[in-house]
């Protein structure tokens, strides 16, 4: 994992695959402990195709025998967070989706409220994107701020009248013990050093302060059903694939006590299940998602296949409801309190 990313998409030749497999074996030896629970050494698990048409090739994953979390061993190409579905520009239908997205953001605030954190107070959204959640938190009465490493996000937020600090977790200027709440929404799985990130964020929280972490759940039914094409695998961008057990262990190791774990998440779970199932039949993985992100052509053989699967949408909603009751939701939100 110390090898620098090449800057070009991985080649899909037998020689390139063999080189990646050798590198993965080396990386597994060089990676003695699970980044989630820290308990056991990782073992080679499986090789999966890139989840984005712009990031082709095979990627080796290694898994922890204790908590079941996994890591992507092969490095992500340097352009991974600028290319393909992350290429920028407004997705198709984004105007229609805006009120729904705001409702999802408000639900994140209710997770905090239910655990006892209510405005006024200082809230930081870590990996704030274009600042949508910061705006919602301010509207709810929080003294909310955000940090975001990408210039694109910071510029987009400024256009909406929201000033974000352009910084990563490692270099952000946040006063120790200054926050009543922090949110880390589908960010942690993208980081090469999730433990270092949680350690820093825990230090920013005041004693009793709350952190909300949203991540995909590798121990979910949809992860199993989707296999190598599980929508929320998002390889190679996702570096750690957490289980709930792994995430809880990571938080505890850094002085954060999990107080609630939510599996019922309309924002990601029914869509993730449905797309993962449809993805078994389409040529492009998660074709509809990529078509909406303008990252796959609309005129495609995958269009009629996807259209034919639309009647399965209510089935996916009902199924994720059942899986949530069984605590096996496709993504989870964990609320943890600083001791
Ligand atoms: Zn582990």
Short mmCIF file of N, CA, C and O and ligand atoms in Angstrom, two decimals, residues 33-40 42 63-70 243 245-246 249, ligand 1:
data_model
loop_
_atom_site.label_atom_id
_atom_site.label_comp_id
_atom_site.label_asym_id
_atom_site.label_seq_id
_atom_site.Cartn_x
_atom_site.Cartn_y
_atom_site.Cartn_z
N UNK A 33 -2.66 -5.65 11.38
CA UNK A 33 -3.86 -5.62 12.21
C UNK A 33 -5.05 -5.08 11.44
O UNK A 33 -4.91 -4.28 10.52
N UNK A 34 -6.24 -5.50 11.83
CA UNK A 34 -7.48 -5.00 11.23
C UNK A 34 -7.62 -3.52 11.57
O UNK A 34 -7.52 -3.14 12.74
N UNK A 35 -7.89 -2.64 10.58
CA UNK A 35 -8.02 -1.22 10.88
C UNK A 35 -9.28 -0.89 11.70
O UNK A 35 -9.36 0.18 12.30
N UNK A 36 -10.23 -1.83 11.73
CA UNK A 36 -11.46 -1.57 12.49
C UNK A 36 -11.29 -2.00 13.95
O UNK A 36 -11.24 -1.17 14.85
N UNK A 37 -11.15 -3.30 14.18
CA UNK A 37 -11.11 -3.77 15.57
C UNK A 37 -9.69 -3.83 16.13
O UNK A 37 -9.49 -3.88 17.34
N UNK A 38 -8.68 -3.85 15.23
CA UNK A 38 -7.29 -3.89 15.68
C UNK A 38 -6.88 -5.22 16.29
O UNK A 38 -5.77 -5.35 16.79
N UNK A 39 -7.77 -6.19 16.20
CA UNK A 39 -7.54 -7.45 16.93
C UNK A 39 -6.70 -8.45 16.16
O UNK A 39 -5.78 -9.05 16.71
N UNK A 40 -7.06 -8.68 14.89
CA UNK A 40 -6.39 -9.80 14.22
C UNK A 40 -5.79 -9.36 12.90
O UNK A 40 -6.12 -8.31 12.35
N UNK A 42 -5.17 -9.44 8.91
CA UNK A 42 -6.08 -9.63 7.80
C UNK A 42 -5.63 -10.82 6.97
O UNK A 42 -4.45 -11.13 6.91
N UNK A 63 -9.76 -9.66 4.62
CA UNK A 63 -10.81 -9.60 5.63
C UNK A 63 -10.29 -9.99 7.00
O UNK A 63 -9.36 -10.78 7.12
N UNK A 64 -10.94 -9.43 8.02
CA UNK A 64 -10.59 -9.70 9.42
C UNK A 64 -11.43 -10.88 9.93
O UNK A 64 -12.65 -10.87 9.80
N UNK A 65 -10.76 -11.86 10.51
CA UNK A 65 -11.48 -13.04 11.01
C UNK A 65 -12.26 -12.72 12.28
O UNK A 65 -13.21 -13.42 12.62
N UNK A 66 -11.89 -11.66 12.99
CA UNK A 66 -12.57 -11.33 14.25
C UNK A 66 -13.87 -10.55 14.02
O UNK A 66 -14.94 -10.99 14.41
N UNK A 67 -13.76 -9.36 13.40
CA UNK A 67 -14.94 -8.50 13.29
C UNK A 67 -15.61 -8.59 11.94
O UNK A 67 -16.70 -8.05 11.75
N UNK A 68 -14.97 -9.24 10.95
CA UNK A 68 -15.58 -9.40 9.63
C UNK A 68 -15.41 -8.21 8.71
O UNK A 68 -15.86 -8.25 7.57
N UNK A 69 -14.78 -7.13 9.19
CA UNK A 69 -14.53 -5.98 8.31
C UNK A 69 -13.47 -6.37 7.28
O UNK A 69 -12.73 -7.33 7.46
N UNK A 70 -13.43 -5.61 6.17
CA UNK A 70 -12.47 -5.90 5.10
C UNK A 70 -11.80 -4.62 4.66
O UNK A 70 -12.26 -3.52 4.97
N UNK A 243 -18.02 -3.77 9.23
CA UNK A 243 -19.21 -4.39 9.81
C UNK A 243 -19.57 -3.53 11.03
O UNK A 243 -18.75 -2.70 11.48
N UNK A 245 -19.85 -4.59 14.04
CA UNK A 245 -18.93 -4.99 15.12
C UNK A 245 -17.59 -4.27 14.97
O UNK A 245 -17.01 -3.79 15.96
N UNK A 246 -17.10 -4.18 13.73
CA UNK A 246 -15.82 -3.52 13.49
C UNK A 246 -15.88 -2.03 13.79
O UNK A 246 -14.98 -1.47 14.41
N UNK A 249 -16.04 -1.41 17.52
CA UNK A 249 -14.73 -1.63 18.13
C UNK A 249 -13.81 -0.45 17.86
O UNK A 249 -13.09 0.00 18.76
ZN1 LIG B 1 -11.43 -6.66 12.73
#
